[in-house]
Tab-separated table of C-alpha atoms and ligand atoms in Angstrom:
chain	number	residue	atom	x	y	z
A	1372	UNK	CA	-5.902	46.607	2.661
A	1373	UNK	CA	-7.001	44.543	5.633
A	1374	UNK	CA	-4.683	42.053	7.355
A	1375	UNK	CA	-4.970	38.472	6.209
A	1376	UNK	CA	-3.950	35.318	7.968
A	1377	UNK	CA	-1.612	33.444	5.637
A	1378	UNK	CA	-0.898	29.745	6.040
A	1379	UNK	CA	1.390	27.489	4.062
A	1380	UNK	CA	0.591	23.828	4.768
A	1381	UNK	CA	2.492	20.914	3.241
A	1382	UNK	CA	1.165	17.749	1.699
A	1383	UNK	CA	2.349	14.434	3.119
A	1384	UNK	CA	3.020	10.950	1.791
A	1385	UNK	CA	2.020	7.988	3.937
A	1386	UNK	CA	4.471	5.135	4.509
A	1387	UNK	CA	1.892	3.174	6.506
A	1388	UNK	CA	-1.448	3.963	4.958
A	1389	UNK	CA	-4.761	5.094	6.325
A	1390	UNK	CA	-7.288	3.117	4.290
A	1391	UNK	CA	-10.587	2.315	5.993
A	1392	UNK	CA	-12.623	4.147	8.629
A	1393	UNK	CA	-14.122	2.819	11.848
A	1394	UNK	CA	-16.466	5.756	12.065
A	1395	UNK	CA	-16.719	8.375	9.334
A	1396	UNK	CA	-18.791	10.783	11.476
A	1397	UNK	CA	-15.907	11.227	13.940
A	1398	UNK	CA	-13.129	10.756	11.344
A	1399	UNK	CA	-11.889	7.691	13.209
A	1400	UNK	CA	-9.696	5.455	11.036
A	1401	UNK	CA	-9.350	1.679	11.296
A	1402	UNK	CA	-5.638	1.905	11.983
A	1403	UNK	CA	-2.789	4.191	12.958
A	1404	UNK	CA	-0.829	5.608	10.027
A	1405	UNK	CA	2.580	7.127	9.469
A	1406	UNK	CA	3.670	9.751	6.957
A	1407	UNK	CA	6.506	11.903	5.826
A	1408	UNK	CA	5.636	15.588	5.652
A	1409	UNK	CA	6.589	17.142	2.310
A	1410	UNK	CA	7.962	20.563	1.494
A	1411	UNK	CA	7.585	21.565	-2.175
A	1412	UNK	CA	4.016	20.274	-2.507
A	1413	UNK	CA	1.955	22.664	-0.412
A	1414	UNK	CA	-1.227	24.712	-0.265
A	1415	UNK	CA	-1.126	28.409	0.576
A	1416	UNK	CA	-4.313	29.899	1.991
A	1417	UNK	CA	-5.216	33.434	3.035
A	1418	UNK	CA	-8.208	34.154	5.291
A	1419	UNK	CA	-9.772	37.429	6.384
A	1420	UNK	CA	-13.073	38.305	8.060
A	1421	UNK	CA	-15.704	39.728	5.737
A	1422	UNK	CA	-19.052	41.428	6.281
A	1423	UNK	CA	-20.534	39.261	3.525
A	1424	UNK	CA	-23.370	36.931	4.465
A	1425	UNK	CA	-21.606	33.847	3.116
A	1426	UNK	CA	-18.050	32.567	3.100
A	1427	UNK	CA	-16.223	33.374	-0.133
A	1428	UNK	CA	-13.635	31.083	-1.610
A	1429	UNK	CA	-11.442	31.795	-4.586
A	1430	UNK	CA	-8.749	29.679	-6.106
A	1431	UNK	CA	-6.087	32.183	-7.070
A	1432	UNK	CA	-4.281	31.741	-10.389
A	1433	UNK	CA	-6.992	29.430	-11.704
A	1434	UNK	CA	-9.627	32.189	-11.426
A	1435	UNK	CA	-11.999	29.565	-10.178
A	1436	UNK	CA	-14.332	31.203	-7.657
A	1437	UNK	CA	-17.075	29.647	-5.622
A	1438	UNK	CA	-19.358	30.746	-2.787
A	1439	UNK	CA	-21.489	28.855	-0.327
A	1440	UNK	CA	-24.263	28.748	-2.929
A	1441	UNK	CA	-22.073	26.223	-4.665
A	1442	UNK	CA	-21.622	23.674	-1.906
A	1443	UNK	CA	-18.039	22.593	-1.622
A	1444	UNK	CA	-15.912	20.672	0.779
A	1445	UNK	CA	-14.195	23.871	1.882
A	1446	UNK	CA	-17.420	25.709	2.698
A	1447	UNK	CA	-18.729	22.676	4.561
A	1448	UNK	CA	-15.544	22.603	6.607
A	1449	UNK	CA	-15.724	26.334	7.396
A	1450	UNK	CA	-19.309	25.848	8.574
A	1451	UNK	CA	-18.182	22.955	10.754
A	1452	UNK	CA	-15.365	25.034	12.277
A	1453	UNK	CA	-17.575	28.040	12.985
A	1454	UNK	CA	-20.221	25.838	14.645
A	1455	UNK	CA	-17.641	23.956	16.666
A	1456	UNK	CA	-15.729	27.037	17.870
A	1457	UNK	CA	-18.589	29.544	18.008
A	1458	UNK	CA	-17.276	32.027	15.425
A	1459	UNK	CA	-20.062	33.625	13.410
A	1460	UNK	CA	-18.029	36.013	11.227
A	1461	UNK	CA	-17.831	34.886	7.612
A	1462	UNK	CA	-14.436	34.566	5.949
A	1463	UNK	CA	-12.971	35.503	2.625
A	1464	UNK	CA	-10.596	32.742	1.600
A	1465	UNK	CA	-8.062	32.702	-1.206
A	1466	UNK	CA	-6.071	29.595	-1.880
A	1467	UNK	CA	-3.594	28.053	-4.262
A	1468	UNK	CA	-1.611	24.851	-4.568
A	1469	UNK	CA	2.071	24.755	-5.501
A	1470	UNK	CA	1.097	21.942	-7.910
A	1471	UNK	CA	-1.702	21.779	-10.511
A	1472	UNK	CA	-4.946	20.574	-8.955
A	1473	UNK	CA	-5.600	18.208	-11.843
A	1474	UNK	CA	-2.229	16.529	-11.405
A	1475	UNK	CA	-3.519	13.724	-9.237
A	1476	UNK	CA	-1.387	14.784	-6.263
A	1477	UNK	CA	-3.547	14.624	-3.147
A	1478	UNK	CA	-4.495	18.207	-2.440
A	1479	UNK	CA	-6.908	17.402	0.380
A	1480	UNK	CA	-4.171	16.877	3.007
A	1481	UNK	CA	-2.460	20.212	2.415
A	1482	UNK	CA	-5.700	21.984	1.434
A	1483	UNK	CA	-7.772	21.077	4.471
A	1484	UNK	CA	-4.829	21.602	6.839
A	1485	UNK	CA	-4.202	25.086	5.399
A	1486	UNK	CA	-7.902	25.975	5.468
A	1487	UNK	CA	-8.312	24.905	9.116
A	1488	UNK	CA	-5.286	26.873	10.308
A	1489	UNK	CA	-6.026	29.976	8.217
A	1490	UNK	CA	-9.665	30.147	9.313
A	1491	UNK	CA	-8.871	29.681	13.004
A	1492	UNK	CA	-5.940	32.092	12.691
A	1493	UNK	CA	-8.169	34.785	11.156
A	1494	UNK	CA	-10.954	34.310	13.709
A	1495	UNK	CA	-8.545	34.438	16.679
A	1496	UNK	CA	-6.277	37.154	15.175
A	1497	UNK	CA	-3.249	34.928	15.733
A	1498	UNK	CA	-0.027	36.287	14.314
A	1499	UNK	CA	1.879	32.998	14.271
A	1500	UNK	CA	1.342	29.275	14.742
A	1501	UNK	CA	2.626	29.226	18.344
A	1502	UNK	CA	-0.022	31.784	19.255
A	1503	UNK	CA	-2.791	29.755	17.612
A	1504	UNK	CA	-1.595	26.601	19.377
A	1505	UNK	CA	-2.003	28.413	22.730
A	1506	UNK	CA	-5.715	28.752	21.990
A	1507	UNK	CA	-6.078	25.441	20.145
A	1508	UNK	CA	-3.548	22.794	21.246
A	1509	UNK	CA	-2.249	20.522	18.508
A	1510	UNK	CA	-4.607	17.630	19.275
A	1511	UNK	CA	-7.584	19.949	19.010
A	1512	UNK	CA	-6.255	21.271	15.706
A	1513	UNK	CA	-5.784	17.658	14.589
A	1514	UNK	CA	-9.400	16.850	15.405
A	1515	UNK	CA	-10.651	19.879	13.475
A	1516	UNK	CA	-8.357	19.154	10.544
A	1517	UNK	CA	-9.216	15.478	10.134
A	1518	UNK	CA	-12.921	16.318	10.117
A	1519	UNK	CA	-12.051	18.035	6.810
A	1520	UNK	CA	-9.818	15.211	5.570
A	1521	UNK	CA	-8.228	12.455	7.638
A	1522	UNK	CA	-4.730	12.556	6.168
A	1523	UNK	CA	-4.646	16.353	6.658
A	1524	UNK	CA	-4.057	15.990	10.412
A	1525	UNK	CA	-0.615	14.506	9.723
A	1526	UNK	CA	0.340	17.688	7.807
A	1527	UNK	CA	0.166	19.699	11.055
A	1528	UNK	CA	3.636	18.515	12.046
A	1529	UNK	CA	6.963	18.233	10.237
A	1530	UNK	CA	9.239	15.224	9.718
A	1531	UNK	CA	7.875	11.730	10.248
A	1532	UNK	CA	4.405	11.885	11.796
A	1533	UNK	CA	2.174	9.232	13.327
A	1534	UNK	CA	-1.600	9.545	13.554
A	1535	UNK	CA	-2.486	7.315	16.505
A	1536	UNK	CA	-5.869	5.658	16.197
A	1537	UNK	CA	-6.388	5.516	19.996
A	1538	UNK	CA	-8.876	3.465	21.977
A	1539	UNK	CA	-11.830	5.671	21.077
A	1540	UNK	CA	-12.404	8.414	18.526
A	1541	UNK	CA	-11.634	11.017	21.247
A	1542	UNK	CA	-8.365	9.312	22.063
A	1543	UNK	CA	-6.780	9.957	18.626
A	1544	UNK	CA	-3.628	12.082	18.439
A	1545	UNK	CA	-0.814	13.104	16.131
A	1546	UNK	CA	2.831	12.784	17.078
A	1547	UNK	CA	6.099	13.806	15.496
A	1548	UNK	CA	8.293	10.703	15.503
A	1549	UNK	CA	11.418	12.404	14.112
A	1550	UNK	CA	11.960	16.029	13.014
A	1551	UNK	CA	12.613	17.014	9.389
A	1552	UNK	CA	16.405	17.074	9.751
A	1553	UNK	CA	16.569	13.443	10.992
A	1554	UNK	CA	17.219	12.051	7.502
A	1555	UNK	CA	17.843	13.504	4.047
A	1556	UNK	CA	15.273	11.659	1.952
A	1557	UNK	CA	14.064	12.788	-1.470
A	1558	UNK	CA	10.648	12.143	-2.962
A	1559	UNK	CA	10.633	12.184	-6.768
A	1560	UNK	CA	6.973	12.406	-7.728
A	1561	UNK	CA	6.004	10.847	-11.055
A	1562	UNK	CA	2.666	11.443	-12.792
A	1563	UNK	CA	1.013	8.926	-15.100
A	1564	UNK	CA	-2.384	10.478	-15.753
A	1565	UNK	CA	-3.971	13.908	-15.463
A	1566	UNK	CA	-7.476	12.590	-15.176
A	1567	UNK	CA	-9.461	13.074	-11.980
A	1568	UNK	CA	-10.006	9.809	-10.142
A	1569	UNK	CA	-13.449	8.332	-10.512
A	1570	UNK	CA	-13.682	7.138	-6.888
A	1571	UNK	CA	-12.606	9.673	-4.238
A	1572	UNK	CA	-10.529	8.580	-1.225
A	1573	UNK	CA	-13.504	9.244	1.040
A	1574	UNK	CA	-15.641	6.827	-1.018
A	1575	UNK	CA	-12.795	4.316	-1.219
A	1576	UNK	CA	-12.360	4.220	2.573
A	1577	UNK	CA	-15.930	3.015	2.937
A	1578	UNK	CA	-15.321	0.102	0.532
A	1579	UNK	CA	-12.132	-1.128	2.216
A	1580	UNK	CA	-13.816	-3.467	4.739
A	1581	UNK	CA	-15.581	-5.319	1.896
A	1582	UNK	CA	-12.256	-6.754	0.706
A	1583	UNK	CA	-11.719	-10.350	1.896
A	1584	UNK	CA	-8.106	-9.340	2.537
A	1585	UNK	CA	-8.938	-6.455	4.838
A	1586	UNK	CA	-8.985	-8.373	8.158
A	1587	UNK	CA	-5.575	-9.904	7.444
A	1588	UNK	CA	-4.195	-6.466	6.600
A	1589	UNK	CA	-5.498	-4.895	9.787
A	1590	UNK	CA	-4.146	-7.769	11.903
A	1591	UNK	CA	-0.600	-7.154	10.640
A	1592	UNK	CA	-0.525	-3.371	10.714
A	1593	UNK	CA	0.655	-2.792	14.271
A	1594	UNK	CA	3.756	-4.853	13.689
A	1595	UNK	CA	4.377	-3.253	10.300
A	1596	UNK	CA	4.117	0.233	11.774
A	1597	UNK	CA	6.692	-0.660	14.431
A	1598	UNK	CA	9.064	-2.090	11.779
A	1599	UNK	CA	8.750	0.967	9.525
A	1600	UNK	CA	9.246	3.336	12.467
A	1601	UNK	CA	12.368	1.488	13.629
A	1602	UNK	CA	13.868	1.380	10.138
A	1603	UNK	CA	13.259	5.134	9.860
A	1604	UNK	CA	14.719	5.877	13.297
A	1605	UNK	CA	17.820	3.848	12.413
A	1606	UNK	CA	18.038	5.484	8.960
A	1607	UNK	CA	18.103	2.040	7.383
A	1608	UNK	CA	16.759	2.494	3.869
A	1609	UNK	CA	17.394	-1.064	2.670
A	1610	UNK	CA	15.094	-2.212	5.486
A	1611	UNK	CA	12.563	0.581	5.026
A	1612	UNK	CA	12.257	0.437	1.232
A	1613	UNK	CA	10.803	-3.084	0.808
A	1614	UNK	CA	8.412	-2.430	3.706
A	1615	UNK	CA	6.929	0.711	2.145
A	1616	UNK	CA	6.590	-0.887	-1.298
A	1617	UNK	CA	4.821	-3.891	0.175
A	1618	UNK	CA	2.550	-1.589	2.192
A	1619	UNK	CA	1.556	0.520	-0.831
A	1620	UNK	CA	0.792	-2.607	-2.878
A	1621	UNK	CA	-1.171	-4.112	0.005
A	1622	UNK	CA	-3.383	-1.013	0.148
A	1623	UNK	CA	-3.932	-1.215	-3.618
A	1624	UNK	CA	-4.715	-4.940	-3.301
A	1625	UNK	CA	-7.465	-4.011	-0.816
A	1626	UNK	CA	-8.760	-1.418	-3.271
A	1627	UNK	CA	-8.763	-3.895	-6.153
A	1628	UNK	CA	-10.502	-6.629	-4.179
A	1629	UNK	CA	-13.203	-4.507	-2.541
A	1630	UNK	CA	-16.810	-4.519	-3.754
A	1631	UNK	CA	-17.032	-2.734	-6.101
A	1632	UNK	CA	-13.338	-2.961	-6.956
A	1633	UNK	CA	-11.304	0.191	-7.500
A	1634	UNK	CA	-8.167	0.372	-9.600
A	1635	UNK	CA	-6.227	3.605	-9.270
A	1636	UNK	CA	-3.060	2.486	-11.041
A	1637	UNK	CA	-2.752	3.219	-14.763
A	1638	UNK	CA	-0.938	0.638	-16.973
A	1639	UNK	CA	2.001	3.046	-17.486
A	1640	UNK	CA	2.444	3.308	-13.739
A	1641	UNK	CA	2.627	-0.499	-13.428
A	1642	UNK	CA	5.282	-0.467	-16.120
A	1643	UNK	CA	7.178	2.144	-14.161
A	1644	UNK	CA	7.089	0.098	-10.939
A	1645	UNK	CA	8.651	-2.850	-12.770
A	1646	UNK	CA	11.250	-0.537	-14.309
A	1647	UNK	CA	12.183	0.875	-10.904
A	1648	UNK	CA	12.719	-2.592	-9.465
A	1649	UNK	CA	14.902	-3.482	-12.442
A	1650	UNK	CA	17.129	-0.379	-12.247
A	1651	UNK	CA	17.423	-0.925	-8.530
A	1652	UNK	CA	18.842	-4.366	-9.173
A	1653	UNK	CA	21.098	-3.366	-12.085
A	1654	UNK	CA	22.361	0.009	-10.804
A	1655	UNK	CA	22.278	-0.639	-7.059
A	1656	UNK	CA	20.118	2.444	-6.417
A	1657	UNK	CA	18.336	2.314	-3.087
A	1658	UNK	CA	15.121	3.983	-4.299
A	1659	UNK	CA	11.684	2.555	-3.509
A	1660	UNK	CA	8.143	3.492	-4.489
A	1661	UNK	CA	4.970	4.256	-2.646
A	1662	UNK	CA	1.552	5.251	-4.005
A	1663	UNK	CA	-1.489	7.102	-2.750
A	1664	UNK	CA	-5.044	6.641	-3.946
A	1665	UNK	CA	-4.119	7.750	-7.428
A	1666	UNK	CA	-1.825	6.885	-10.268
A	1667	UNK	CA	1.052	9.096	-9.233
A	1668	UNK	CA	4.117	7.329	-7.889
A	1669	UNK	CA	6.423	8.662	-5.173
A	1670	UNK	CA	9.988	7.396	-5.461
A	1671	UNK	CA	11.788	7.757	-2.146
A	1672	UNK	CA	15.474	7.414	-1.559
A	1673	UNK	CA	18.528	8.743	0.209
A	1674	UNK	CA	19.946	11.909	-1.362
A	1675	UNK	CA	23.159	10.185	-2.521
A	1676	UNK	CA	21.165	8.156	-5.079
A	1677	UNK	CA	19.271	11.098	-6.577
A	1678	UNK	CA	21.740	12.089	-9.283
A	1679	UNK	CA	21.969	8.633	-10.857
A	1680	UNK	CA	18.232	8.083	-10.549
A	1681	UNK	CA	17.471	11.457	-12.186
A	1682	UNK	CA	19.684	10.590	-15.182
A	1683	UNK	CA	17.909	7.266	-15.640
A	1684	UNK	CA	14.492	8.872	-15.268
A	1685	UNK	CA	15.308	11.596	-17.801
A	1686	UNK	CA	16.366	8.923	-20.211
A	1687	UNK	CA	13.309	6.675	-19.926
A	1688	UNK	CA	10.476	8.645	-18.239
A	1689	UNK	CA	11.089	12.327	-19.046
A	1690	UNK	CA	7.379	13.023	-19.702
A	1691	UNK	CA	6.325	11.607	-16.353
A	1692	UNK	CA	8.745	13.456	-14.066
A	1693	UNK	CA	6.640	15.845	-12.018
A	1694	UNK	CA	8.076	17.329	-8.875
A	1695	UNK	CA	11.057	16.733	-6.655
A	1696	UNK	CA	10.169	16.964	-3.001
A	1697	UNK	CA	11.820	16.327	0.350
A	1698	UNK	CA	10.986	16.158	4.035
A	1699	UNK	CA	9.438	19.374	5.330
A	1700	UNK	CA	9.129	20.945	8.744
A	1701	UNK	CA	5.374	21.525	8.800
A	1702	UNK	CA	3.004	24.460	8.345
A	1703	UNK	CA	3.686	28.170	8.857
A	1704	UNK	CA	1.246	30.935	9.756
A	1705	UNK	CA	1.740	34.694	9.611
A	1706	UNK	CA	-0.156	37.872	8.859
A	1707	UNK	CA	0.197	39.837	5.624
A	1708	UNK	CA	-1.453	42.784	3.896
A	1709	UNK	CA	-1.498	41.452	0.372
A	1710	UNK	CA	-1.795	38.166	-1.412
A	1711	UNK	CA	1.683	37.594	-2.707
A	1712	UNK	CA	1.955	34.735	-5.178
A	1713	UNK	CA	5.704	34.534	-4.714
B	2889	DP6	C1	-4.490	6.723	0.242
B	2889	DP6	O1	-7.426	11.646	3.907
B	2889	DP6	O2	-8.004	11.704	1.461
B	2889	DP6	O3	-3.794	8.912	0.832
B	2889	DP6	O4	-10.393	11.315	5.322
B	2889	DP6	O5	-11.962	10.752	3.496
B	2889	DP6	O6	-10.564	12.832	3.343
B	2889	DP6	P1	-10.677	11.412	3.840
B	2889	DP6	O7	-9.548	10.580	3.087
B	2889	DP6	P2	-8.061	10.978	2.753
B	2889	DP6	O8	-7.424	9.511	2.575
B	2889	DP6	C2	-6.066	9.384	2.280
B	2889	DP6	C3	-5.769	8.003	1.884
B	2889	DP6	C4	-4.377	7.755	1.359
B	2889	DP6	C5	-3.482	7.141	2.415
B	2889	DP6	C6	-2.943	8.067	3.476
B	2889	DP6	O9	-2.672	9.248	3.196
B	2889	DP6	O10	-2.724	7.570	4.588
């Protein structure tokens, strides 16, 4: 058995969305974004040097193997990292998600964050994250990670995280706004379709600017980000909730009015959003939704409302309840001998 670098990297859910790129080649977004790092939804990735001539990637549990003959996003990212950092040794990568890949939950944030850290950890023989950060400070890791997938750079830190757009693509950075323990917020993830989306996020970003509503959105984002951050800092959910719902719907309005238009939200999900607003009014539950580029809905709320909400969900939406998540403290890295599926 040879030692493997093992990384567990969380997914994240954006409260102020990244939708639109200024420059895809440098992974420079149009605007700063803000997300909550998750805990239960994660990717675990093991990396070890191999004498093979190509990188090897296998998706454990699904038995789905691929090599660099079959071009994939992961291989492309490994090639980018080795070029950028000057490592020529090929890697054997094993990876798994804590959630089914076909579920519609964004796996690119956790997946590309885990892959970046595991590959760099294996190449530098780091035994923990602090050691890796000595060689590659967090902003360097963020640059590497977002070249794989933009939202993945926010998964490098725990709690509430801001990805600052900066004045130039080199000026971007990630910042932890509050640590995980700042606020006990749950995220009840609901799934409304198992089908893969027909337009990927990367393709969608490029369409955003064609929406006639895009300029108005961008003009208001700085102020919105400040409002959301303040509501979060003050732990004021009745202020935060309406802001995040409006923000998610605004992003989907951009999607639906771009050329060509993209609709990620299935009819059942729309029904659910109306239901949530109704139960909020009738039961006084402070729980609000947000959505990614998909038809899964994240219902966020303070822990004290979870029990009542769960009862109502079990009653009306049992089939659509997917995963209960919460705020997480960011990725971990260690070294192990065997792949342990836990
Ligand atoms: C809707 O990070 O998946 O989830 O950078 O092209 O990989 P690429 O896009 P990606 O876009 C995520 C978009 C979003 C909103 C967000 O997470 O901020």
